[in-house]
Short mmCIF file of C-alpha atoms in Angstrom, two decimals:
data_model
loop_
_atom_site.label_atom_id
_atom_site.label_comp_id
_atom_site.label_asym_id
_atom_site.label_seq_id
_atom_site.Cartn_x
_atom_site.Cartn_y
_atom_site.Cartn_z
CA MET A 1 125.70 71.55 25.24
CA THR A 2 122.13 70.36 25.11
CA THR A 3 121.56 69.59 28.79
CA SER A 4 120.24 72.48 30.90
CA LEU A 5 121.29 73.30 34.43
CA GLN A 6 117.94 72.05 35.78
CA ASP A 7 118.34 68.67 34.07
CA GLY A 8 121.83 68.45 35.49
CA GLN A 9 120.50 69.10 38.96
CA SER A 10 117.86 66.39 38.47
CA VAL A 11 120.54 63.90 37.47
CA ALA A 12 122.58 64.95 40.48
CA GLY A 13 119.53 64.45 42.65
CA ARG A 14 119.08 60.93 41.20
CA ALA A 15 122.72 60.22 41.91
CA ALA A 16 122.19 61.23 45.51
CA ALA A 17 119.10 59.03 45.61
CA ARG A 18 121.14 56.03 44.40
CA ASP A 19 123.58 56.63 47.24
CA SER A 20 120.67 56.79 49.74
CA PRO A 21 117.85 54.37 48.79
CA LEU A 22 115.84 55.33 51.92
CA ALA A 23 115.78 58.98 50.89
CA ALA A 24 114.70 58.01 47.36
CA GLN A 25 111.81 55.87 48.61
CA VAL A 26 110.65 58.53 51.10
CA CYS A 27 110.69 61.30 48.52
CA GLY A 28 109.00 59.11 45.91
CA ALA A 29 106.25 57.99 48.28
CA ALA A 30 105.60 61.54 49.39
CA GLN A 31 105.44 63.00 45.88
CA GLY A 32 103.96 60.00 43.99
CA ARG A 33 107.00 59.47 41.76
CA GLY A 34 110.28 57.61 42.01
CA ASP A 35 112.79 60.37 41.31
CA ALA A 36 114.28 62.59 43.97
CA ARG A 37 114.21 65.86 42.05
CA ASP A 38 113.45 67.92 45.15
CA LEU A 39 116.51 66.67 46.99
CA ALA A 40 119.06 69.40 47.56
CA PRO A 41 122.24 68.51 45.69
CA ALA A 42 125.58 68.80 47.32
CA PRO A 43 127.65 71.76 46.00
CA TRP A 44 130.32 69.47 44.48
CA LEU A 45 127.67 67.87 42.20
CA HIS A 46 126.98 71.06 40.26
CA ALA A 47 130.20 70.80 38.28
CA ARG A 48 129.38 67.25 37.16
CA ALA A 49 125.82 68.27 36.31
CA LEU A 50 127.11 70.66 33.61
CA LEU A 51 128.78 67.86 31.60
CA PRO A 52 126.70 66.32 28.76
CA LEU A 53 125.76 62.68 29.16
CA PRO A 54 126.22 60.09 26.32
CA ASP A 55 123.11 58.75 24.60
CA GLY A 56 123.68 55.31 26.11
CA ALA A 57 123.84 56.76 29.57
CA ARG A 58 120.62 58.67 28.96
CA GLY A 59 118.86 55.46 27.92
CA CYS A 60 120.09 53.51 30.93
CA ALA A 61 119.01 56.32 33.24
CA ALA A 62 115.52 56.36 31.66
CA ASP A 63 115.20 52.55 32.04
CA ARG A 64 116.26 52.71 35.65
CA ARG A 65 113.76 55.51 36.31
CA LYS A 66 110.88 53.55 34.73
CA LYS A 67 111.76 50.42 36.71
CA LYS A 68 111.93 52.36 39.95
CA ASP A 69 108.58 54.04 39.19
CA LEU A 70 106.96 50.62 38.79
CA ASP A 71 108.49 49.39 42.06
CA ILE A 72 107.31 52.40 44.03
CA LEU A 73 103.80 52.27 42.59
CA GLU A 74 103.43 48.85 44.20
CA ILE A 75 104.32 50.29 47.63
CA PRO A 76 101.22 51.45 49.57
CA SER A 77 100.91 55.15 50.29
CA ILE A 78 102.41 55.97 53.70
CA PRO A 79 102.83 59.32 55.48
CA ASN A 80 106.17 60.97 55.03
CA PRO A 81 108.21 60.63 58.25
CA PHE A 82 111.06 62.77 56.90
CA PRO A 83 109.47 65.87 55.30
CA GLU A 84 112.66 67.82 55.90
CA LEU A 85 114.51 65.64 53.30
CA CYS A 86 112.06 66.70 50.56
CA CYS A 87 113.12 70.31 50.51
CA SER A 88 113.76 72.74 47.72
CA PRO A 89 116.91 72.12 45.61
CA PHE A 90 118.09 75.60 46.48
CA THR A 91 117.81 75.04 50.25
CA SER A 92 120.56 73.62 52.37
CA VAL A 93 119.88 70.10 53.71
CA LEU A 94 120.98 71.16 57.21
CA SER A 95 118.36 73.89 57.52
CA ALA A 96 116.53 75.15 60.59
CA GLY A 97 113.57 72.90 59.72
CA LEU A 98 115.60 69.84 60.71
CA PHE A 99 115.65 70.95 64.36
CA PRO A 100 112.51 70.91 66.55
CA LYS A 101 111.17 74.30 67.50
CA ALA A 102 111.26 75.13 71.19
CA ASN A 103 107.90 75.40 72.87
CA SER A 104 107.52 79.02 73.97
CA ARG A 105 104.76 78.15 76.48
CA LYS A 106 106.26 75.51 78.69
CA LYS A 107 104.08 74.61 81.65
CA GLN A 108 105.08 74.66 85.27
CA VAL A 109 103.38 73.66 88.52
CA ILE A 110 102.88 76.37 91.14
CA LYS A 111 101.40 76.11 94.63
CA VAL A 112 99.03 78.77 95.97
CA TYR A 113 97.98 79.10 99.63
CA SER A 114 94.94 80.63 101.29
CA GLU A 115 94.72 82.31 104.68
CA ASP A 116 93.83 79.08 106.46
CA GLU A 117 97.02 77.51 105.01
CA THR A 118 95.15 75.20 102.65
CA SER A 119 96.84 75.05 99.26
CA ARG A 120 96.16 74.16 95.66
CA ALA A 121 98.60 73.13 92.93
CA LEU A 122 98.10 74.58 89.45
CA GLU A 123 99.79 73.69 86.17
CA VAL A 124 100.21 77.00 84.37
CA PRO A 125 102.06 78.24 81.26
CA SER A 126 105.26 80.22 81.63
CA ASP A 127 103.65 83.49 80.54
CA ILE A 128 100.68 83.44 82.93
CA THR A 129 99.99 86.67 84.82
CA ALA A 130 98.92 87.14 88.41
CA ARG A 131 95.43 88.13 87.26
CA ASP A 132 95.13 84.92 85.25
CA VAL A 133 96.09 82.81 88.29
CA CYS A 134 93.45 84.59 90.36
CA GLN A 135 90.90 83.99 87.63
CA LEU A 136 91.73 80.27 87.54
CA LEU A 137 91.24 79.96 91.30
CA ILE A 138 88.00 81.96 91.16
CA LEU A 139 86.55 79.67 88.52
CA LYS A 140 87.77 76.44 90.15
CA ASN A 141 86.36 77.41 93.57
CA HIS A 142 83.18 79.11 92.28
CA TYR A 143 83.90 82.43 93.98
CA ILE A 144 82.26 85.71 93.04
CA ASP A 145 84.72 87.91 91.18
CA ASP A 146 84.52 91.50 92.42
CA HIS A 147 88.00 92.44 91.10
CA SER A 148 89.46 92.40 94.62
CA TRP A 149 91.07 88.92 94.51
CA THR A 150 94.83 89.32 94.65
CA LEU A 151 97.98 87.24 94.56
CA PHE A 152 100.54 88.02 97.26
CA GLU A 153 104.23 87.20 97.51
CA HIS A 154 104.99 86.17 101.08
CA LEU A 155 108.57 85.96 102.40
CA PRO A 156 108.33 84.47 105.92
CA ARG A 157 112.07 84.34 106.63
CA ILE A 158 112.43 88.12 106.52
CA GLY A 159 108.80 88.93 107.38
CA LEU A 160 107.83 90.75 104.15
CA GLU A 161 104.86 90.65 101.81
CA ARG A 162 103.79 92.50 98.70
CA THR A 163 100.93 92.62 96.21
CA ILE A 164 101.86 91.01 92.89
CA GLU A 165 100.46 93.38 90.29
CA ASP A 166 97.89 91.90 87.91
CA HIS A 167 100.16 92.24 84.87
CA GLU A 168 103.25 90.66 86.44
CA LEU A 169 104.39 87.23 85.25
CA VAL A 170 104.13 84.76 88.13
CA ILE A 171 106.93 82.50 86.88
CA GLU A 172 109.31 85.47 86.80
CA VAL A 173 108.44 86.24 90.42
CA LEU A 174 109.15 82.63 91.39
CA SER A 175 112.45 82.65 89.48
CA ASN A 176 113.78 85.32 91.87
CA TRP A 177 113.32 83.07 94.91
CA GLY A 178 116.26 81.28 96.46
CA MET A 179 116.37 77.50 96.54
CA GLU A 180 116.36 77.31 100.37
CA GLU A 181 113.73 79.99 100.94
CA GLU A 182 110.27 78.93 102.11
CA ASN A 183 108.43 81.65 100.21
CA LYS A 184 104.75 81.27 99.36
CA LEU A 185 102.07 82.64 97.06
CA TYR A 186 98.88 83.65 98.90
CA PHE A 187 95.46 84.14 97.37
CA ARG A 188 93.05 86.43 99.17
CA LYS A 189 91.06 89.61 98.77
CA ASN A 190 92.59 93.08 98.80
CA TYR A 191 89.88 95.72 98.62
CA ALA A 192 92.45 98.54 98.69
CA LYS A 193 94.36 97.36 95.60
CA TYR A 194 92.85 100.01 93.32
CA GLU A 195 90.91 102.03 95.88
CA PHE A 196 93.13 105.08 95.28
CA PHE A 197 91.52 105.42 91.83
CA LYS A 198 88.09 105.63 93.47
CA SER A 199 88.86 107.66 96.62
CA PRO A 200 92.24 109.38 96.21
CA MET A 201 91.49 111.81 99.05
CA TYR A 202 92.18 109.05 101.61
CA PHE A 203 95.58 108.15 100.15
CA PHE A 204 97.29 111.53 99.66
CA PRO A 205 97.07 113.79 102.75
CA GLU A 206 97.69 117.47 102.07
CA HIS A 207 100.59 117.73 104.52
CA MET A 208 102.53 115.01 102.64
CA VAL A 209 102.09 116.29 99.08
CA SER A 210 103.92 119.17 97.41
CA PHE A 211 104.64 120.16 93.83
CA ALA A 212 107.91 120.79 92.02
CA THR A 213 106.36 123.73 90.14
CA GLU A 214 104.07 126.44 91.40
CA THR A 215 100.36 125.77 91.01
CA ASN A 216 97.48 128.19 90.84
CA GLY A 217 94.89 127.46 93.51
CA GLU A 218 94.20 124.23 95.33
CA ILE A 219 94.90 120.86 93.73
CA SER A 220 92.25 118.19 94.24
CA PRO A 221 93.22 114.59 95.04
CA THR A 222 91.96 113.55 91.59
CA GLN A 223 94.36 116.03 89.94
CA ILE A 224 97.19 114.67 92.09
CA LEU A 225 96.40 111.19 90.82
CA GLN A 226 96.44 112.43 87.22
CA MET A 227 99.86 113.98 87.83
CA PHE A 228 101.21 110.60 88.95
CA LEU A 229 99.97 109.03 85.72
CA SER A 230 101.39 111.83 83.58
CA SER A 231 104.98 111.58 82.39
CA SER A 232 105.58 115.34 82.29
CA THR A 233 104.51 116.43 85.78
CA TYR A 234 104.59 114.74 89.15
CA PRO A 235 103.81 115.58 92.77
CA GLU A 236 106.41 115.15 95.50
CA ILE A 237 105.68 113.06 98.58
CA HIS A 238 107.67 114.19 101.60
CA GLY A 239 107.81 113.54 105.31
CA PHE A 240 109.81 111.97 108.12
CA LEU A 241 110.53 108.24 108.10
CA HIS A 242 112.57 105.95 110.31
CA ALA A 243 115.38 104.40 108.26
CA LYS A 244 117.51 101.46 109.34
CA GLU A 245 121.18 102.17 108.94
CA GLN A 246 123.04 99.77 106.68
CA GLY A 247 124.85 97.04 108.61
CA LYS A 248 123.50 98.27 111.95
CA LYS A 249 120.55 97.53 114.20
CA SER A 250 119.83 101.19 114.93
CA TRP A 251 117.15 103.31 113.26
CA LYS A 252 117.33 107.00 112.46
CA LYS A 253 114.51 109.46 111.75
CA ILE A 254 115.23 111.31 108.49
CA TYR A 255 113.33 113.63 106.17
CA PHE A 256 112.57 111.84 102.86
CA LEU A 257 111.48 113.13 99.47
CA LEU A 258 109.90 110.95 96.75
CA ARG A 259 110.36 111.99 93.14
CA ARG A 260 109.96 110.26 89.78
CA SER A 261 113.69 109.53 89.64
CA GLY A 262 113.74 107.80 93.03
CA LEU A 263 113.64 108.24 96.79
CA TYR A 264 115.96 110.81 98.41
CA PHE A 265 116.72 111.90 101.96
CA SER A 266 117.91 115.21 103.26
CA THR A 267 121.19 115.54 105.14
CA LYS A 268 120.13 118.86 106.63
CA GLY A 269 116.74 118.95 108.34
CA THR A 270 113.90 119.42 105.86
CA SER A 271 116.02 121.11 103.20
CA LYS A 272 115.15 120.22 99.58
CA GLU A 273 118.20 121.85 98.02
CA PRO A 274 120.05 119.54 95.63
CA ARG A 275 123.30 119.77 97.62
CA HIS A 276 121.51 118.45 100.71
CA LEU A 277 119.70 115.56 99.01
CA GLN A 278 121.21 112.09 98.80
CA PHE A 279 119.90 109.20 96.75
CA PHE A 280 118.34 106.33 98.74
CA SER A 281 116.69 103.93 96.28
CA GLU A 282 115.16 103.66 92.81
CA PHE A 283 112.18 101.63 91.59
CA GLY A 284 113.27 99.92 88.36
CA SER A 285 115.25 97.03 89.86
CA SER A 286 113.50 96.89 93.25
CA ASP A 287 110.05 95.97 94.57
CA ILE A 288 108.20 97.59 97.43
CA TYR A 289 107.25 95.28 100.33
CA VAL A 290 105.26 95.75 103.52
CA SER A 291 106.83 94.57 106.75
CA LEU A 292 104.70 92.10 108.72
CA ALA A 293 106.91 91.70 111.79
CA GLY A 294 109.21 94.71 111.70
CA LYS A 295 109.53 95.07 115.46
CA LYS A 296 110.36 91.42 116.05
CA LYS A 297 112.63 90.69 113.07
CA HIS A 298 114.25 94.07 112.42
CA GLY A 299 113.81 96.04 115.65
CA ALA A 300 111.63 98.69 114.01
CA PRO A 301 110.31 101.50 116.23
CA THR A 302 106.71 101.08 114.92
CA THR A 303 104.62 98.40 113.20
CA TYR A 304 104.13 100.44 110.00
CA GLY A 305 107.22 99.30 108.14
CA PHE A 306 108.00 98.86 104.44
CA CYS A 307 111.16 98.30 102.46
CA PHE A 308 112.83 98.15 99.06
CA LYS A 309 114.08 94.71 98.02
CA PRO A 310 116.06 93.99 94.82
CA ASN A 311 114.28 91.91 92.19
CA LYS A 312 117.02 89.28 92.23
CA ALA A 313 117.47 87.01 95.21
CA GLY A 314 119.31 88.73 98.01
CA GLY A 315 119.79 88.52 101.75
CA PRO A 316 118.60 90.78 104.55
CA ARG A 317 121.64 93.02 104.04
CA ASP A 318 120.28 94.06 100.63
CA LEU A 319 117.03 95.35 102.13
CA LYS A 320 116.46 99.07 102.58
CA MET A 321 114.13 99.22 105.58
CA LEU A 322 111.84 102.16 106.32
CA CYS A 323 109.19 102.75 108.94
CA ALA A 324 106.33 105.29 109.20
CA ASP A 325 104.66 106.65 112.34
CA GLU A 326 101.10 105.73 111.28
CA GLU A 327 99.24 103.57 108.78
CA GLN A 328 98.01 106.50 106.68
CA SER A 329 101.58 107.67 106.13
CA ARG A 330 102.77 104.19 105.11
CA THR A 331 99.83 103.77 102.73
CA CYS A 332 100.62 107.11 101.09
CA TRP A 333 104.29 106.20 100.53
CA VAL A 334 103.58 102.70 99.20
CA THR A 335 100.78 103.89 96.89
CA ALA A 336 102.89 106.72 95.47
CA ILE A 337 105.81 104.35 94.80
CA ARG A 338 103.51 101.90 92.99
CA LEU A 339 102.14 104.72 90.83
CA LEU A 340 105.59 106.06 89.97
CA LYS A 341 106.91 102.60 89.13
CA TYR A 342 104.03 101.27 87.02
CA GLY A 343 102.18 104.43 85.97
CA MET A 344 99.47 103.90 83.36
CA GLN A 345 99.86 100.13 83.61
CA LEU A 346 98.10 100.22 86.99
CA TYR A 347 95.27 102.25 85.52
CA GLN A 348 94.90 99.77 82.66
CA ASN A 349 94.81 96.91 85.19
CA TYR A 350 92.04 98.73 87.03
CA MET A 351 89.99 99.59 83.93
CA HIS A 352 90.53 96.30 82.02
CA PRO A 353 90.99 93.53 84.62
CA TYR A 354 90.68 90.65 82.12
CA GLN A 355 93.48 91.49 79.69
CA GLY A 356 95.89 88.63 80.37
CA ARG A 357 98.57 86.91 78.30
CA SER A 358 97.65 83.30 78.86
CA GLY A 359 94.61 81.23 78.10
CA CYS A 360 92.36 82.98 80.61
CA SER A 361 91.21 85.63 78.19
CA SER A 362 88.11 87.73 78.46
CA GLN A 363 86.37 85.42 76.02
CA SER A 364 86.66 82.37 78.28
CA ILE A 365 85.64 83.88 81.62
CA SER A 366 82.47 85.29 83.06
CA PRO A 367 82.36 89.03 83.75
CA MET A 368 81.30 88.96 87.40
CA ARG A 369 79.91 85.62 88.56
CA SER A 370 80.00 81.98 87.65
CA ILE A 371 77.60 80.62 85.03
CA SER A 372 75.28 79.07 87.60
CA GLU A 373 75.07 82.34 89.56
CA ASN A 374 74.40 84.41 86.45
CA SER A 375 71.42 82.18 85.65
CA LEU A 376 69.67 82.99 88.96
CA VAL A 377 66.94 85.64 89.03
CA ALA A 378 64.69 87.01 91.77
CA MET A 379 61.10 85.72 91.55
CA ASP A 380 57.87 86.88 93.20
CA PHE A 381 55.32 84.10 93.90
CA SER A 382 52.97 86.13 96.12
CA GLY A 383 50.29 86.71 93.42
CA GLN A 384 48.32 84.34 91.23
CA LYS A 385 51.11 84.39 88.64
CA SER A 386 54.82 84.40 89.29
CA ARG A 387 56.96 87.24 87.95
CA VAL A 388 60.63 88.12 87.62
CA ILE A 389 61.73 91.01 89.85
CA GLU A 390 63.84 93.19 87.55
CA ASN A 391 64.33 96.13 89.92
CA PRO A 392 67.48 95.41 92.02
CA THR A 393 66.25 97.55 94.93
CA GLU A 394 62.96 95.66 95.06
CA ALA A 395 64.80 92.33 94.84
CA LEU A 396 67.02 93.30 97.79
CA SER A 397 64.08 94.39 99.95
CA VAL A 398 62.19 91.19 99.14
CA ALA A 399 65.25 89.14 100.11
CA VAL A 400 65.49 90.95 103.47
CA GLU A 401 61.78 90.45 104.14
CA GLU A 402 62.02 86.76 103.28
CA GLY A 403 64.96 86.37 105.66
CA LEU A 404 63.08 88.07 108.51
CA ALA A 405 59.95 85.99 107.86
CA TRP A 406 62.02 82.80 107.84
CA ARG A 407 63.52 83.62 111.23
CA LYS A 408 60.12 84.46 112.70
CA LYS A 409 58.74 81.11 111.49
CA GLY A 410 61.73 79.36 113.02
CA CYS A 411 61.19 81.04 116.38
CA LEU A 412 57.47 80.20 116.34
CA ARG A 413 58.21 76.59 115.41
CA LEU A 414 60.62 76.27 118.33
CA GLY A 415 58.15 77.86 120.74
CA THR A 416 55.12 75.67 119.99
CA HIS A 417 53.46 72.99 122.16
CA GLY A 418 53.79 75.21 125.23
CA SER A 419 57.30 74.01 125.97
CA PRO A 420 58.76 75.63 129.10
CA THR A 421 62.17 75.74 127.43
CA ALA A 422 60.91 77.28 124.19
CA SER A 423 62.36 80.73 124.89
CA SER A 424 65.71 79.34 125.90
CA GLN A 425 65.82 77.15 122.78
CA SER A 426 64.97 80.15 120.60
CA SER A 427 67.61 82.33 122.20
CA SER A 428 70.27 79.63 121.93
CA THR A 429 69.41 79.14 118.25
CA ASN A 430 69.71 82.89 117.62
CA ILE A 431 73.04 82.95 119.38
CA ALA A 432 74.48 80.08 117.37
CA ILE A 433 73.03 80.92 113.94
CA HIS A 434 75.78 83.45 113.15
CA ARG A 435 78.60 80.92 113.48
CA SER A 436 78.12 79.73 109.89
CA GLN A 437 78.46 83.26 108.46
CA PRO A 438 81.71 84.13 106.62
CA TRP A 439 82.03 87.47 108.43
CA PHE A 440 82.06 85.88 111.90
CA HIS A 441 85.43 84.92 113.41
CA HIS A 442 85.25 82.83 116.55
CA LYS A 443 87.63 83.67 119.42
CA ILE A 444 90.18 85.86 117.66
CA SER A 445 91.97 88.66 119.48
CA ARG A 446 91.79 92.38 118.80
CA ASP A 447 95.25 92.36 117.21
CA GLU A 448 94.35 89.42 114.96
CA ALA A 449 91.17 91.20 113.84
CA GLN A 450 93.18 94.32 112.98
CA ARG A 451 95.70 92.24 111.06
CA LEU A 452 92.95 90.59 108.99
CA ILE A 453 91.36 93.93 108.13
CA ILE A 454 94.72 95.47 107.19
CA GLN A 455 95.53 92.46 105.01
CA GLN A 456 92.29 92.80 103.08
CA GLY A 457 92.59 96.56 102.74
CA LEU A 458 91.83 99.64 104.83
CA VAL A 459 88.79 100.58 102.78
CA ASP A 460 85.73 102.19 104.33
CA GLY A 461 83.26 99.48 105.35
CA VAL A 462 85.57 96.45 105.59
CA PHE A 463 84.39 94.61 108.69
CA LEU A 464 84.19 91.42 110.72
CA VAL A 465 82.36 90.28 113.85
CA ARG A 466 84.17 88.43 116.63
CA ASP A 467 83.79 87.27 120.20
CA SER A 468 84.73 89.81 122.85
CA GLN A 469 87.88 88.91 124.78
CA SER A 470 87.06 91.11 127.78
CA ASN A 471 83.37 90.10 128.11
CA PRO A 472 82.58 86.53 126.98
CA LYS A 473 78.83 87.24 126.67
CA THR A 474 79.24 90.05 124.13
CA PHE A 475 80.50 90.45 120.58
CA VAL A 476 82.60 93.10 118.83
CA LEU A 477 82.14 94.65 115.39
CA SER A 478 85.57 95.64 113.99
CA MET A 479 85.53 97.83 110.90
CA SER A 480 87.68 100.17 108.84
CA HIS A 481 86.95 103.84 108.25
CA GLY A 482 89.21 106.69 107.25
CA GLN A 483 92.34 104.47 107.12
CA LYS A 484 91.72 103.52 110.76
CA ILE A 485 90.22 100.47 112.47
CA LYS A 486 87.43 101.00 114.94
CA HIS A 487 85.77 98.55 117.32
CA PHE A 488 82.12 98.63 118.48
CA GLN A 489 80.81 96.39 121.24
CA ILE A 490 77.58 94.50 120.54
CA ILE A 491 75.74 94.27 123.86
CA PRO A 492 73.03 91.69 124.63
CA VAL A 493 69.78 93.14 125.98
CA GLU A 494 67.01 91.11 127.65
CA ASP A 495 63.37 92.20 127.31
CA ASP A 496 60.38 90.10 128.49
CA GLY A 497 62.52 87.01 128.67
CA GLU A 498 63.92 87.41 125.11
CA MET A 499 67.50 88.25 124.22
CA PHE A 500 68.36 90.98 121.71
CA HIS A 501 71.58 92.49 120.36
CA THR A 502 72.23 96.23 120.11
CA LEU A 503 74.96 98.70 119.19
CA ASP A 504 73.22 101.86 120.40
CA GLU A 505 72.29 101.03 124.00
CA GLY A 506 69.03 99.35 123.13
CA HIS A 507 67.51 101.92 120.77
CA THR A 508 67.79 99.50 117.83
CA ARG A 509 67.43 95.83 118.74
CA PHE A 510 68.01 92.67 116.73
CA THR A 511 67.09 89.08 117.52
CA ASP A 512 70.40 87.76 116.12
CA LEU A 513 73.69 88.98 114.66
CA ILE A 514 72.61 88.27 111.08
CA GLN A 515 69.80 90.81 111.41
CA LEU A 516 72.24 93.31 112.90
CA VAL A 517 74.77 92.95 110.07
CA GLU A 518 72.09 93.10 107.36
CA PHE A 519 70.64 96.27 108.90
CA TYR A 520 73.97 98.10 109.01
CA GLN A 521 74.79 96.97 105.47
CA LEU A 522 71.75 98.98 104.38
CA ASN A 523 71.83 101.76 107.00
CA LYS A 524 74.66 103.74 108.51
CA GLY A 525 72.97 104.13 111.92
CA VAL A 526 75.46 104.89 114.69
CA LEU A 527 78.41 103.62 112.61
CA PRO A 528 80.73 105.99 110.70
CA CYS A 529 79.73 104.31 107.40
CA LYS A 530 77.75 101.34 106.07
CA LEU A 531 79.19 97.85 106.23
CA LYS A 532 80.42 96.97 102.71
CA HIS A 533 83.02 94.20 102.55
CA TYR A 534 83.39 91.42 105.07
CA CYS A 535 86.70 89.79 105.96
CA ALA A 536 86.56 86.06 105.34
CA ARG A 537 89.10 83.25 105.52
CA ILE A 538 88.57 81.23 102.37
CA ALA A 539 89.77 77.69 101.74
CA LEU A 540 91.19 76.45 98.44
#
């Protein structure tokens, strides 16, 4: 037997090529020859390939091969439209390469709303995270990124809202929504998102924290935070909460205990004995939401409600509603549950805000500002030669001085030519100049101001300025301090025919509200702290 197995397979391949002329031409054009040696032979051809061929048959086969080579050489070179047919002889023809590979990053259109109900549609990949969506909106709208922009899940039908963590996949969140639900994604600032890493003393009051094991000496809030992030130890959060009874409209005040394994309540007073503790909810398959209208929709005894909602779509009966007596207590419970559920992932989100899965990587985004803003520098043109002001403190003081000088020039320009109405024009201009500022909110109520501040985080120094509802001629500075919202009346004072604004009964006077806000951003004065972050309603 002079014919080898490989020669037999080549003959079998040529036999298959004779049966399929299209396959023979494709393979020959792709490889520059007329045979179809790389075609995978059918299994039943192997037995015939082992038989020796007569000399006459060999000659005829050679002639046919030469003739076919000449024919194919005349055909112009074309790209191979069927590369899967030119496979290895030891590979099955019906291999996985014949079928198109599924695209793992299918795109989907999502709609994101702002606080003024304007919206923007985005086409995003299926693995985009909440942080990546925020980064897209920041870049598209040229906002300054101070790591406080947040994506919220808003459920209006049941009056709930929650912060979507930066690492969560947005498409997965949307997949849990029901078809008939009018849920929305909101984009706004949340200064308190990671504030517990900076100031843990405001989030974990001593009377609500205990430890499963005995500790030597006092435990600082920073050590409590480290215990939450550790997998071996954990603090216990305890206290009374109002719980809504399942299937009923009534609420009952019960003693609760939060541990790493879940949330428990005591059936006997404040007892922590295992026989008196009953399981209430766990964190793995549920998300923690804040109630926006607990009194109206669920009959809650206070406005500081929160609840556990299953990840999958469910009705109001699946909610486990709770209610605290004050905002500090609710903040402590919600923060502790977030830490126990996500652990070190939250800390990584805080330390590395630009580690996303999708195309918005740290290489394609600016660290803090847009490109145009990063190219701006402070310049001093007061001398014979201009210079760049490199000291940030000096640059800030120069900016304040320039602003004050600009206002003085404006007042002098309005008061020229001896006009009898110059003072009235100047005062009216000073009154109206603040309306274009993002921190000013025209004609909103006290409750609306508190809602805006709570939405953007109860962090020290979050503020806004609004018209007074009780006295139309005055303004009110509403600000957050110590997990509470405080209101300070800005009183107009007249001196020598000029109007001024003051917070301290005339000891410190300002010609307009912009001067007042800039002063208290740099100085504490009579306020409990400096003004740091202003509440603004942005438009997309």
